[in-house]
Structure formats: C-alpha cells, structure tokens
Amino acid sequence: MRHAIAALLVLIVTACATTSVPRDPAAAAADSVAARQILVTVRQPAAVTAGLTGAPNQRYLQRRYGPSPSVDRVLTQLAREHDLRRIEGWPIQSLDVYCEVLTVPEGRDVAEVIATLRRDPRVDLAQPMNRFSTQAAARYDDPYLDLQGAATTMELERAHELATGRGVSIAIIDSAIDADHPDLRGRVRLARNLVTEHPQTRGGEVHGTAVAGIIASAVNNHVGIIGVAPDVSIAALRACWAVVDDGLAAECSSFSLARALEFALGLQPSVINLSLAGPEDPLLARLLDRVIDQGIVVVTAYPTTGASSLAFPSSHPRVLRAHSSVTPVNSDSPYTLAAPADDVLTTTPGSGYAFLSGNSLAAAHATGVVALLKERQPDLDAERIAAILTATTSYSPGRASINACRAVARVAGTAPCASPPDDAEF
C-alpha cells in the first residue's frame, strides 16, 4: 500500500531536479553590490523612535519611519566623511538603535572602512552585510522512494493524543509561506514581508512553505501530510528570498533578519524557527540575546556543510540546533538535537508536495516538538527542553532522532511511549 501511495505521489509531487544552470548576470551583479554593503547602527532611544513611528503595533505597517533628526545628521556626516551611499534604514527599538545600510564605493577596502567606523564614537556598531542561506536540498534521483517515516519514528500520532500545539505561536523567519496551501489554510495568522530589495513574485516560496508544512500541516483533512504540531498558529515573517523563482534555495541578509527578529520581539511568540546558516553576525547575536531574554525559544539549523565559518545562528550558545538524524555532528553542546532531515515529504507552493532533504527540515521537526512541549508546560526554557529531548531520543544502528511522544509523555507525566523498531525510517 505504501508503495502504491508513493507511486501516486509521483504524479502530483512537485518535480525536483538538479541541473547546472548558468549564473544569471543580474544575480551576479546583485551579489557584487551586496558584497560592498555594510550595516551601521547609531544609538536612538526607543522613546524617540516611538515618537516617530506611532503605536508599536503599527510601526512596521508603513515605510515612513526614519531616523530622528540628530541621528539622520550623524548618518549623513558619516556617509560624507567616508564617501558612502545611504541605502535604507530601520529603527531597532529593542536595542535602542537605528540601523542603516550603506554602500562602500568601488576602490575602497570594505574591511578598512568598517574598522574606521568602529573607532568612531558616534557609531554603535559597524559590520559587513552578511548573507545567510537556507539549509535544504531537493530530492532529484528516485521518485519512487517510499514515503519517509518521520511521523512513525517520532510517534506523532501517539504524541497528538497528549498535545497538538494548541495555544502555541511560532514565528517562522524564512522565505514566503503559501498560506493558501490546502494543508496550511488557517495556520498562518499573520504574514509580513520584511525584504525590500527582492520583491515577492507569488503567494509563497518553496523553502518557507516546506518548513511550515513540516511544523503545522493539518490532520484529518483528507489532504496530504500531517504536521508535527498541527494546531499551532504561525507568524510568517519573510526575511529570505528564493535565489531562483520556484527554487528551494533561499538567501537572507543581516538587515532583513534583523528586521524580522525585531518584529518577532513585538509579537512575543513561544518559538522562533531560523532554518538558515551564515557567518557570525554581531547585530543578530545581540537581537537573539534580547529574544531569548524574553523567554522565547529559538530553534536553528546546524549548517549542512559543517563549516564553522558559516555556523551562525546555530553557534549562538543559547539556541537549540538541529541536524540530520543520520549524520552525526561534532558538537558537545547540550542544545544539539538530531531529527529527521532526509527525503522528508512536505508542502510546496501551489498545493504541491515534494521530497526534500537538509538540516532546515531537522530544525522544522524540532520546532514542532518544542511546540508540543510548550503546550503542556508553557514556562519550559531552551535548557530544559534540550534536556528532555536528549533524554528521550530514540536510537537505532546509525540513527538517532528526537521522539515527540516520549518527550511529551515525560512532560505530561504519563506512561512512556514504546521505542520505534530498529528498521524505522528516518
């Protein structure tokens, strides 16, 4: 029966193929411009920003929010003194700063400009405009592979007898989510586009929709798949954009991610999902500290490449970091978790489904399980959640995975769930 379902899915699943595509000259030019962009923050008290922006619950709805007159003068002076071009900016109220994107002209060394700005007493922070990439890849070789067994491995149906994520909110900071997908209708309570330089061309993008589908797909709706936490509410914060239209890979910038984290702080979700990786980023690290201090649990994706230079935000010491259940990682952090990440069937835009792989999907599974635990015990923090998930992890030869039913049963104080069979698929 399972093979028959898989064969049927071949007819309806989004085709995922990997081919060698010439680099788009326009995209290459955009990358060149981005490499010369920097971020500069200048102190601007939140009280001043609030006076400029109006009510906090409306401050992101329009594009009329600029720096205070004194901050604007400082930014203009800095741009003139260093021959920089001002691009755009945004107040980050949680850090009491105004953040500006500036471009360093050709012929100037970007690192030297940043070093000079960091010595200027008017500057709170100066850093490169880092780029981050999502951590997933499309399946492309064997369309008749059996449906992946993450739901069985994690014992989701039994876990749902104890919790479904009801009352828990999740902010997914990613590319756009297709809120009209049949498995996601009614799950997205709020959506915001926080990317200005890459317009959204359709209702949803592949990576964000895939992550949302793993976390929150509906159950008992006679459609598609089931989510790990089907009753959560989602805030879809678009801070990343598809590298190629209809492609899985997506990129984000320091600026777009900072805007999304600041927005999420105002929403106060229970959990934030960041299924992406890139270089260390001082501004984002400060924002993550503020987020976590507010009691929000952050789940990240361990970098697929394992490169230490691209390990942020999973390198942050206070976030949960998820990796593939069949690929061990070299980490002694108690916050490191193994979860299904290979050939996972999930949602794609336009009512589609596809088999995808990557640590982004491990982070999505972990996020869903965190939501189940938060329903049962809302005051759980990342440290306690990591301890519970580690203690209830299921093991079989060459594999390990967090187990939703075991973890929720431990928090609920009910009888433990049975161990999955050794040949359960991950």
CSV table of C-alpha atoms in Angstrom, one decimal:
chain,number,residue,atom,x,y,z
A,1,MET,CA,0.0,0.0,0.0
A,2,ARG,CA,2.8,2.4,0.9
A,3,HIS,CA,4.5,1.8,-2.5
A,4,ALA,CA,1.2,2.5,-4.2
A,5,ILE,CA,0.8,5.8,-2.4
A,6,ALA,CA,4.4,6.7,-3.3
A,7,ALA,CA,3.7,5.9,-7.0
A,8,LEU,CA,0.6,8.0,-6.9
A,9,LEU,CA,2.5,10.9,-5.5
A,10,VAL,CA,4.9,10.8,-8.4
A,11,LEU,CA,2.0,12.1,-10.5
A,12,ILE,CA,1.3,15.0,-8.1
A,13,VAL,CA,4.5,15.8,-6.3
A,14,THR,CA,6.5,18.8,-7.5
A,15,ALA,CA,9.3,17.7,-9.7
A,16,CYS,CA,12.7,18.4,-8.1
A,17,ALA,CA,15.8,18.2,-10.4
A,18,THR,CA,19.3,19.4,-10.1
A,19,THR,CA,20.9,20.8,-13.2
A,20,SER,CA,23.8,23.0,-14.0
A,21,VAL,CA,22.3,26.5,-14.6
A,22,PRO,CA,24.5,29.4,-15.8
A,23,ARG,CA,24.8,32.2,-13.3
A,24,ASP,CA,22.3,34.9,-14.0
A,25,PRO,CA,24.3,38.1,-14.9
A,26,ALA,CA,21.8,40.2,-13.0
A,27,ALA,CA,22.1,38.0,-9.9
A,28,ALA,CA,25.9,38.2,-10.1
A,29,ALA,CA,25.7,41.9,-10.3
A,30,ALA,CA,23.4,42.0,-7.3
A,31,ASP,CA,25.9,39.8,-5.3
A,32,SER,CA,28.7,42.2,-6.2
A,33,VAL,CA,26.6,45.2,-4.9
A,34,ALA,CA,25.7,43.2,-1.7
A,35,ALA,CA,29.4,42.5,-1.0
A,36,ARG,CA,30.0,46.2,-0.8
A,37,GLN,CA,27.1,46.9,1.6
A,38,ILE,CA,27.7,47.4,5.3
A,39,LEU,CA,25.5,47.9,8.4
A,40,VAL,CA,25.9,50.8,10.8
A,41,THR,CA,23.9,51.3,13.9
A,42,VAL,CA,23.7,54.6,15.8
A,43,ARG,CA,22.1,55.0,19.3
A,44,GLN,CA,18.5,56.1,19.1
A,45,PRO,CA,16.4,55.6,22.3
A,46,ALA,CA,13.2,53.7,21.8
A,47,ALA,CA,11.2,56.7,23.2
A,48,VAL,CA,12.5,58.8,20.3
A,49,THR,CA,11.6,56.1,17.8
A,50,ALA,CA,8.1,55.6,19.2
A,51,GLY,CA,7.5,59.3,18.8
A,52,LEU,CA,8.4,59.0,15.2
A,53,THR,CA,6.6,55.7,14.4
A,54,GLY,CA,3.3,55.9,16.3
A,55,ALA,CA,1.7,52.9,18.1
A,56,PRO,CA,4.1,50.0,18.5
A,57,ASN,CA,1.5,47.6,16.9
A,58,GLN,CA,1.5,49.6,13.7
A,59,ARG,CA,5.2,50.6,13.5
A,60,TYR,CA,6.0,48.1,10.7
A,61,LEU,CA,3.0,48.6,8.6
A,62,GLN,CA,4.2,51.6,6.6
A,63,ARG,CA,7.5,52.8,5.2
A,64,ARG,CA,7.5,56.3,6.8
A,65,TYR,CA,9.8,55.5,9.7
A,66,GLY,CA,13.2,57.1,9.6
A,67,PRO,CA,15.9,58.2,12.0
A,68,SER,CA,15.5,61.1,14.4
A,69,PRO,CA,16.8,64.4,13.1
A,70,SER,CA,20.0,64.1,15.2
A,71,VAL,CA,20.6,60.5,14.0
A,72,ASP,CA,19.9,61.5,10.4
A,73,ARG,CA,22.6,64.2,10.7
A,74,VAL,CA,25.1,61.7,12.1
A,75,LEU,CA,24.4,59.2,9.3
A,76,THR,CA,24.7,62.0,6.7
A,77,GLN,CA,28.0,63.1,8.2
A,78,LEU,CA,29.4,59.5,8.3
A,79,ALA,CA,28.4,59.0,4.7
A,80,ARG,CA,30.0,62.2,3.5
A,81,GLU,CA,33.2,61.6,5.5
A,82,HIS,CA,33.7,58.1,4.2
A,83,ASP,CA,32.3,58.5,0.7
A,84,LEU,CA,29.4,56.1,1.5
A,85,ARG,CA,26.0,55.9,-0.1
A,86,ARG,CA,23.0,55.6,2.2
A,87,ILE,CA,20.5,52.9,1.0
A,88,GLU,CA,17.8,52.3,3.7
A,89,GLY,CA,17.4,52.0,7.4
A,90,TRP,CA,15.1,50.9,10.2
A,91,PRO,CA,14.8,51.6,13.9
A,92,ILE,CA,15.5,48.6,16.1
A,93,GLN,CA,13.7,49.6,19.2
A,94,SER,CA,14.6,46.6,21.3
A,95,LEU,CA,18.3,47.6,21.1
A,96,ASP,CA,17.7,51.4,21.2
A,97,VAL,CA,19.5,51.9,17.9
A,98,TYR,CA,18.8,53.0,14.3
A,99,CYS,CA,20.2,50.6,11.7
A,100,GLU,CA,21.3,51.9,8.3
A,101,VAL,CA,22.5,50.1,5.2
A,102,LEU,CA,25.3,51.9,3.3
A,103,THR,CA,27.3,51.1,0.2
A,104,VAL,CA,31.1,51.3,0.1
A,105,PRO,CA,32.3,52.6,-3.4
A,106,GLU,CA,34.5,50.6,-5.7
A,107,GLY,CA,38.1,51.1,-5.0
A,108,ARG,CA,37.7,51.3,-1.2
A,109,ASP,CA,38.5,48.4,1.0
A,110,VAL,CA,35.3,47.4,2.8
A,111,ALA,CA,37.1,45.9,5.8
A,112,GLU,CA,39.1,49.1,6.3
A,113,VAL,CA,36.0,51.3,6.2
A,114,ILE,CA,34.3,49.1,8.8
A,115,ALA,CA,37.4,49.2,11.0
A,116,THR,CA,37.5,53.0,10.8
A,117,LEU,CA,33.8,53.3,11.6
A,118,ARG,CA,34.1,51.1,14.6
A,119,ARG,CA,36.6,53.6,16.1
A,120,ASP,CA,34.2,56.5,15.6
A,121,PRO,CA,32.4,57.3,18.9
A,122,ARG,CA,29.2,58.2,17.0
A,123,VAL,CA,28.9,54.6,15.8
A,124,ASP,CA,27.3,51.9,18.0
A,125,LEU,CA,28.1,49.0,15.6
A,126,ALA,CA,29.6,48.6,12.1
A,127,GLN,CA,29.7,45.3,10.3
A,128,PRO,CA,29.5,43.6,6.9
A,129,MET,CA,26.2,42.9,5.4
A,130,ASN,CA,26.3,39.1,5.8
A,131,ARG,CA,24.4,36.7,3.7
A,132,PHE,CA,22.7,33.6,5.1
A,133,SER,CA,21.3,30.6,3.2
A,134,THR,CA,18.6,28.1,4.0
A,135,GLN,CA,19.8,24.5,4.8
A,136,ALA,CA,17.8,22.2,2.5
A,137,ALA,CA,18.1,20.5,-0.9
A,138,ALA,CA,15.6,18.9,-3.2
A,139,ARG,CA,15.4,15.2,-3.9
A,140,TYR,CA,16.2,14.6,-7.6
A,141,ASP,CA,17.1,10.9,-8.3
A,142,ASP,CA,14.5,8.3,-7.3
A,143,PRO,CA,10.8,9.5,-7.4
A,144,TYR,CA,9.6,6.1,-6.3
A,145,LEU,CA,11.3,6.1,-2.9
A,146,ASP,CA,9.0,5.0,-0.1
A,147,LEU,CA,7.4,7.9,1.8
A,148,GLN,CA,9.8,9.0,4.6
A,149,GLY,CA,9.0,7.6,8.0
A,150,ALA,CA,9.5,10.7,10.3
A,151,ALA,CA,5.9,10.5,11.6
A,152,THR,CA,6.4,6.9,12.6
A,153,THR,CA,9.9,7.4,14.0
A,154,MET,CA,8.8,10.3,16.2
A,155,GLU,CA,5.5,8.6,17.1
A,156,LEU,CA,3.5,11.7,16.1
A,157,GLU,CA,0.0,10.1,16.2
A,158,ARG,CA,0.5,9.0,19.8
A,159,ALA,CA,2.1,12.3,20.7
A,160,HIS,CA,-1.0,14.0,19.4
A,161,GLU,CA,-3.1,12.3,22.0
A,162,LEU,CA,-1.2,14.4,24.5
A,163,ALA,CA,-0.6,17.6,22.6
A,164,THR,CA,-1.1,19.2,19.2
A,165,GLY,CA,0.5,22.7,19.7
A,166,ARG,CA,-2.8,24.4,20.6
A,167,GLY,CA,-2.3,27.8,22.1
A,168,VAL,CA,1.4,27.9,20.9
A,169,SER,CA,2.6,30.5,18.5
A,170,ILE,CA,5.6,30.1,16.2
A,171,ALA,CA,7.4,32.8,14.2
A,172,ILE,CA,8.9,31.3,11.1
A,173,ILE,CA,11.6,33.6,9.8
A,174,ASP,CA,12.2,32.3,6.2
A,175,SER,CA,11.1,32.8,2.7
A,176,ALA,CA,7.4,33.4,2.0
A,177,ILE,CA,4.9,30.7,3.1
A,178,ASP,CA,2.0,29.7,0.9
A,179,ALA,CA,-0.8,30.3,3.4
A,180,ASP,CA,-3.4,29.0,0.8
A,181,HIS,CA,-1.9,25.6,0.6
A,182,PRO,CA,-4.6,23.1,1.5
A,183,ASP,CA,-2.5,21.7,4.4
A,184,LEU,CA,-1.7,25.2,5.7
A,185,ARG,CA,-5.0,27.0,5.5
A,186,GLY,CA,-5.9,28.6,8.8
A,187,ARG,CA,-2.5,28.0,10.2
A,188,VAL,CA,-0.9,31.4,9.3
A,189,ARG,CA,-2.4,34.1,11.5
A,190,LEU,CA,0.0,36.9,10.3
A,191,ALA,CA,2.3,37.4,7.4
A,192,ARG,CA,4.8,40.2,6.8
A,193,ASN,CA,7.3,40.8,4.0
A,194,LEU,CA,10.4,42.3,5.6
A,195,VAL,CA,12.5,42.2,2.4
A,196,THR,CA,12.6,45.3,0.3
A,197,GLU,CA,15.2,44.6,-2.4
A,198,HIS,CA,13.7,41.2,-3.6
A,199,PRO,CA,10.0,41.5,-4.4
A,200,GLN,CA,7.8,38.6,-3.7
A,201,THR,CA,6.5,37.3,-7.0
A,202,ARG,CA,4.0,34.7,-5.9
A,203,GLY,CA,1.9,33.7,-2.9
A,204,GLY,CA,4.6,31.5,-1.4
A,205,GLU,CA,8.2,30.3,-1.9
A,206,VAL,CA,9.4,26.8,-1.6
A,207,HIS,CA,11.7,26.8,1.4
A,208,GLY,CA,9.3,28.7,3.8
A,209,THR,CA,6.3,26.6,2.7
A,210,ALA,CA,8.3,23.4,3.2
A,211,VAL,CA,9.3,24.3,6.7
A,212,ALA,CA,5.8,25.4,7.6
A,213,GLY,CA,4.3,22.2,6.2
A,214,ILE,CA,6.5,20.0,8.5
A,215,ILE,CA,5.6,22.1,11.5
A,216,ALA,CA,1.9,22.7,11.1
A,217,SER,CA,0.2,20.7,8.3
A,218,ALA,CA,-3.4,19.9,9.2
A,219,VAL,CA,-4.6,16.4,10.2
A,220,ASN,CA,-7.8,14.6,9.3
A,221,ASN,CA,-8.4,17.0,6.4
A,222,HIS,CA,-8.2,14.2,3.7
A,223,VAL,CA,-5.3,16.1,2.2
A,224,GLY,CA,-1.5,15.4,2.0
A,225,ILE,CA,0.5,15.0,5.2
A,226,ILE,CA,0.3,15.7,8.9
A,227,GLY,CA,2.3,18.3,10.8
A,228,VAL,CA,4.3,17.8,14.0
A,229,ALA,CA,2.2,20.4,15.8
A,230,PRO,CA,-1.0,20.8,13.6
A,231,ASP,CA,-2.8,23.3,15.9
A,232,VAL,CA,-0.1,25.9,16.3
A,233,SER,CA,-0.5,29.4,14.9
A,234,ILE,CA,2.2,30.8,12.6
A,235,ALA,CA,3.6,34.2,12.1
A,236,ALA,CA,5.1,34.1,8.6
A,237,LEU,CA,8.0,36.6,8.6
A,238,ARG,CA,9.6,36.8,5.1
A,239,ALA,CA,13.2,37.8,5.6
A,240,CYS,CA,14.6,35.5,2.9
A,241,TRP,CA,14.1,35.3,-0.8
A,242,ALA,CA,14.3,32.5,-3.4
A,243,VAL,CA,17.6,32.5,-5.3
A,244,VAL,CA,15.7,31.3,-8.4
A,245,ASP,CA,12.0,31.5,-9.0
A,246,ASP,CA,10.3,28.3,-7.8
A,247,GLY,CA,13.7,27.1,-6.4
A,248,LEU,CA,14.3,25.7,-3.0
A,249,ALA,CA,17.4,27.6,-2.1
A,250,ALA,CA,16.9,31.0,-0.4
A,251,GLU,CA,19.1,33.7,0.9
A,252,CYS,CA,18.7,36.3,3.6
A,253,SER,CA,20.7,39.3,4.8
A,254,SER,CA,21.8,40.7,8.1
A,255,PHE,CA,19.4,43.6,7.6
A,256,SER,CA,16.3,41.6,6.7
A,257,LEU,CA,16.9,39.1,9.5
A,258,ALA,CA,17.4,41.9,12.0
A,259,ARG,CA,14.0,43.4,10.9
A,260,ALA,CA,12.4,40.1,11.3
A,261,LEU,CA,13.8,39.4,14.8
A,262,GLU,CA,12.7,42.9,15.9
A,263,PHE,CA,9.3,42.3,14.5
A,264,ALA,CA,9.1,38.9,16.3
A,265,LEU,CA,10.0,40.6,19.6
A,266,GLY,CA,6.9,42.7,19.3
A,267,LEU,CA,4.8,39.6,18.6
A,268,GLN,CA,6.2,37.6,21.6
A,269,PRO,CA,5.8,34.1,20.0
A,270,SER,CA,6.5,31.0,22.0
A,271,VAL,CA,9.1,29.8,19.5
A,272,ILE,CA,11.1,31.2,16.6
A,273,ASN,CA,12.3,29.0,13.8
A,274,LEU,CA,15.5,30.0,11.9
A,275,SER,CA,16.3,27.3,9.4
A,276,LEU,CA,19.3,29.0,7.9
A,277,ALA,CA,23.0,29.5,8.3
A,278,GLY,CA,25.7,32.0,7.6
A,279,PRO,CA,28.7,33.8,9.2
A,280,GLU,CA,28.9,35.2,12.7
A,281,ASP,CA,26.8,38.4,12.9
A,282,PRO,CA,27.2,40.8,15.9
A,283,LEU,CA,23.9,42.6,15.3
A,284,LEU,CA,21.9,39.4,15.0
A,285,ALA,CA,23.6,38.0,18.1
A,286,ARG,CA,22.5,41.0,20.1
A,287,LEU,CA,19.0,40.6,18.9
A,288,LEU,CA,19.0,36.9,19.7
A,289,ASP,CA,20.1,37.7,23.2
A,290,ARG,CA,17.2,40.0,23.6
A,291,VAL,CA,14.8,37.5,22.1
A,292,ILE,CA,15.9,34.7,24.5
A,293,ASP,CA,15.9,37.1,27.5
A,294,GLN,CA,12.1,37.5,26.7
A,295,GLY,CA,11.6,33.8,27.2
A,296,ILE,CA,11.3,32.9,23.5
A,297,VAL,CA,12.8,29.5,22.5
A,298,VAL,CA,14.9,29.8,19.3
A,299,VAL,CA,15.4,26.7,17.0
A,300,THR,CA,18.1,26.8,14.4
A,301,ALA,CA,19.6,24.5,11.7
A,302,TYR,CA,23.1,23.1,12.1
A,303,PRO,CA,25.0,24.1,8.9
A,304,THR,CA,24.7,21.4,6.3
A,305,THR,CA,28.3,21.8,5.2
A,306,GLY,CA,29.6,21.7,8.8
A,307,ALA,CA,31.8,24.7,8.1
A,308,SER,CA,32.5,26.6,11.3
A,309,SER,CA,32.7,29.9,9.4
A,310,LEU,CA,29.0,29.5,8.4
A,311,ALA,CA,27.6,28.2,11.7
A,312,PHE,CA,25.6,31.2,12.8
A,313,PRO,CA,22.9,31.3,14.3
A,314,SER,CA,23.3,27.7,15.5
A,315,SER,CA,26.6,28.7,17.1
A,316,HIS,CA,24.8,31.0,19.5
A,317,PRO,CA,25.2,29.4,22.9
A,318,ARG,CA,21.5,29.8,23.9
A,319,VAL,CA,19.7,28.4,20.9
A,320,LEU,CA,18.6,24.8,20.0
A,321,ARG,CA,20.4,23.5,16.9
A,322,ALA,CA,19.1,20.6,14.9
A,323,HIS,CA,20.9,18.3,12.4
A,324,SER,CA,20.1,15.2,10.4
A,325,SER,CA,19.3,12.0,12.4
A,326,VAL,CA,21.7,10.0,10.1
A,327,THR,CA,24.6,12.5,10.0
A,328,PRO,CA,26.5,12.8,13.3
A,329,VAL,CA,28.0,16.2,14.1
A,330,ASN,CA,31.0,17.2,16.1
A,331,SER,CA,29.3,19.2,18.9
A,332,ASP,CA,29.5,18.9,22.6
A,333,SER,CA,26.7,21.4,23.1
A,334,PRO,CA,23.7,20.0,25.1
A,335,TYR,CA,21.5,22.0,22.8
A,336,THR,CA,22.3,19.9,19.8
A,337,LEU,CA,19.5,17.7,18.6
A,338,ALA,CA,19.1,15.0,15.9
A,339,ALA,CA,15.9,15.0,13.9
A,340,PRO,CA,14.6,13.7,10.6
A,341,ALA,CA,16.1,15.6,7.7
A,342,ASP,CA,16.4,13.2,4.7
A,343,ASP,CA,13.9,12.6,2.0
A,344,VAL,CA,11.1,14.3,4.0
A,345,LEU,CA,7.8,14.7,2.3
A,346,THR,CA,6.4,18.2,2.8
A,347,THR,CA,4.4,21.0,1.3
A,348,THR,CA,5.4,23.3,-1.6
A,349,PRO,CA,3.6,26.3,-3.1
A,350,GLY,CA,0.6,25.8,-5.3
A,351,SER,CA,-0.9,22.8,-3.4
A,352,GLY,CA,2.3,20.8,-4.2
A,353,TYR,CA,4.3,18.3,-2.2
A,354,ALA,CA,8.0,17.2,-2.6
A,355,PHE,CA,10.6,15.0,-1.0
A,356,LEU,CA,13.3,17.4,0.4
A,357,SER,CA,16.4,17.0,2.5
A,358,GLY,CA,18.6,19.2,4.7
A,359,ASN,CA,19.1,20.4,8.2
A,360,SER,CA,16.4,23.0,7.7
A,361,LEU,CA,13.9,20.2,7.9
A,362,ALA,CA,15.5,18.8,11.1
A,363,ALA,CA,15.0,22.3,12.6
A,364,ALA,CA,11.4,22.3,11.5
A,365,HIS,CA,10.8,18.9,13.1
A,366,ALA,CA,12.4,20.1,16.3
A,367,THR,CA,10.4,23.3,16.3
A,368,GLY,CA,7.2,21.3,16.1
A,369,VAL,CA,8.2,19.1,19.0
A,370,VAL,CA,9.1,22.2,21.1
A,371,ALA,CA,5.6,23.5,20.4
A,372,LEU,CA,4.1,20.3,21.7
A,373,LEU,CA,6.1,20.6,24.9
A,374,LYS,CA,5.2,24.3,25.3
A,375,GLU,CA,1.5,23.4,25.1
A,376,ARG,CA,1.9,21.1,28.0
A,377,GLN,CA,4.2,23.3,30.0
A,378,PRO,CA,4.5,26.9,28.7
A,379,ASP,CA,7.3,28.0,31.0
A,380,LEU,CA,9.8,25.5,29.6
A,381,ASP,CA,13.0,27.2,28.5
A,382,ALA,CA,15.6,26.1,26.0
A,383,GLU,CA,17.8,24.4,28.6
A,384,ARG,CA,15.1,22.2,30.0
A,385,ILE,CA,13.7,21.5,26.6
A,386,ALA,CA,17.1,20.3,25.3
A,387,ALA,CA,17.5,18.1,28.4
A,388,ILE,CA,14.1,16.5,27.8
A,389,LEU,CA,14.6,15.9,24.1
A,390,THR,CA,18.1,14.5,24.6
A,391,ALA,CA,16.9,12.1,27.4
A,392,THR,CA,14.0,10.8,25.3
A,393,THR,CA,15.9,10.5,22.0
A,394,SER,CA,15.3,7.2,20.1
A,395,TYR,CA,18.4,5.3,18.9
A,396,SER,CA,18.9,2.6,16.3
A,397,PRO,CA,22.0,1.5,14.4
A,398,GLY,CA,23.4,4.5,12.6
A,399,ARG,CA,20.5,6.7,13.5
A,400,ALA,CA,19.2,8.9,16.3
A,401,SER,CA,16.1,11.1,16.5
A,402,ILE,CA,14.2,13.2,19.0
A,403,ASN,CA,10.9,11.4,19.8
A,404,ALA,CA,7.8,13.5,20.1
A,405,CYS,CA,5.7,11.0,22.0
A,406,ARG,CA,8.4,10.1,24.6
A,407,ALA,CA,9.2,13.8,25.2
A,408,VAL,CA,5.6,14.9,25.6
A,409,ALA,CA,4.8,11.9,27.8
A,410,ARG,CA,7.7,12.8,30.1
A,411,VAL,CA,6.4,16.4,30.5
A,412,ALA,CA,2.8,15.2,30.9
A,413,GLY,CA,3.7,12.6,33.4
A,414,THR,CA,2.1,9.8,31.5
A,415,ALA,CA,3.3,6.3,30.6
A,416,PRO,CA,6.3,6.4,28.3
A,417,CYS,CA,5.9,5.6,24.6
A,418,ALA,CA,7.2,2.5,23.1
A,419,SER,CA,10.6,2.5,21.3
A,420,PRO,CA,10.4,2.5,17.5
A,421,PRO,CA,11.5,-0.6,15.7
A,422,ASP,CA,15.2,-0.7,14.6
A,423,ASP,CA,14.2,-0.6,10.9
A,424,ALA,CA,12.1,2.5,11.3
A,425,GLU,CA,12.9,5.0,8.6
A,426,PHE,CA,14.3,8.4,9.3
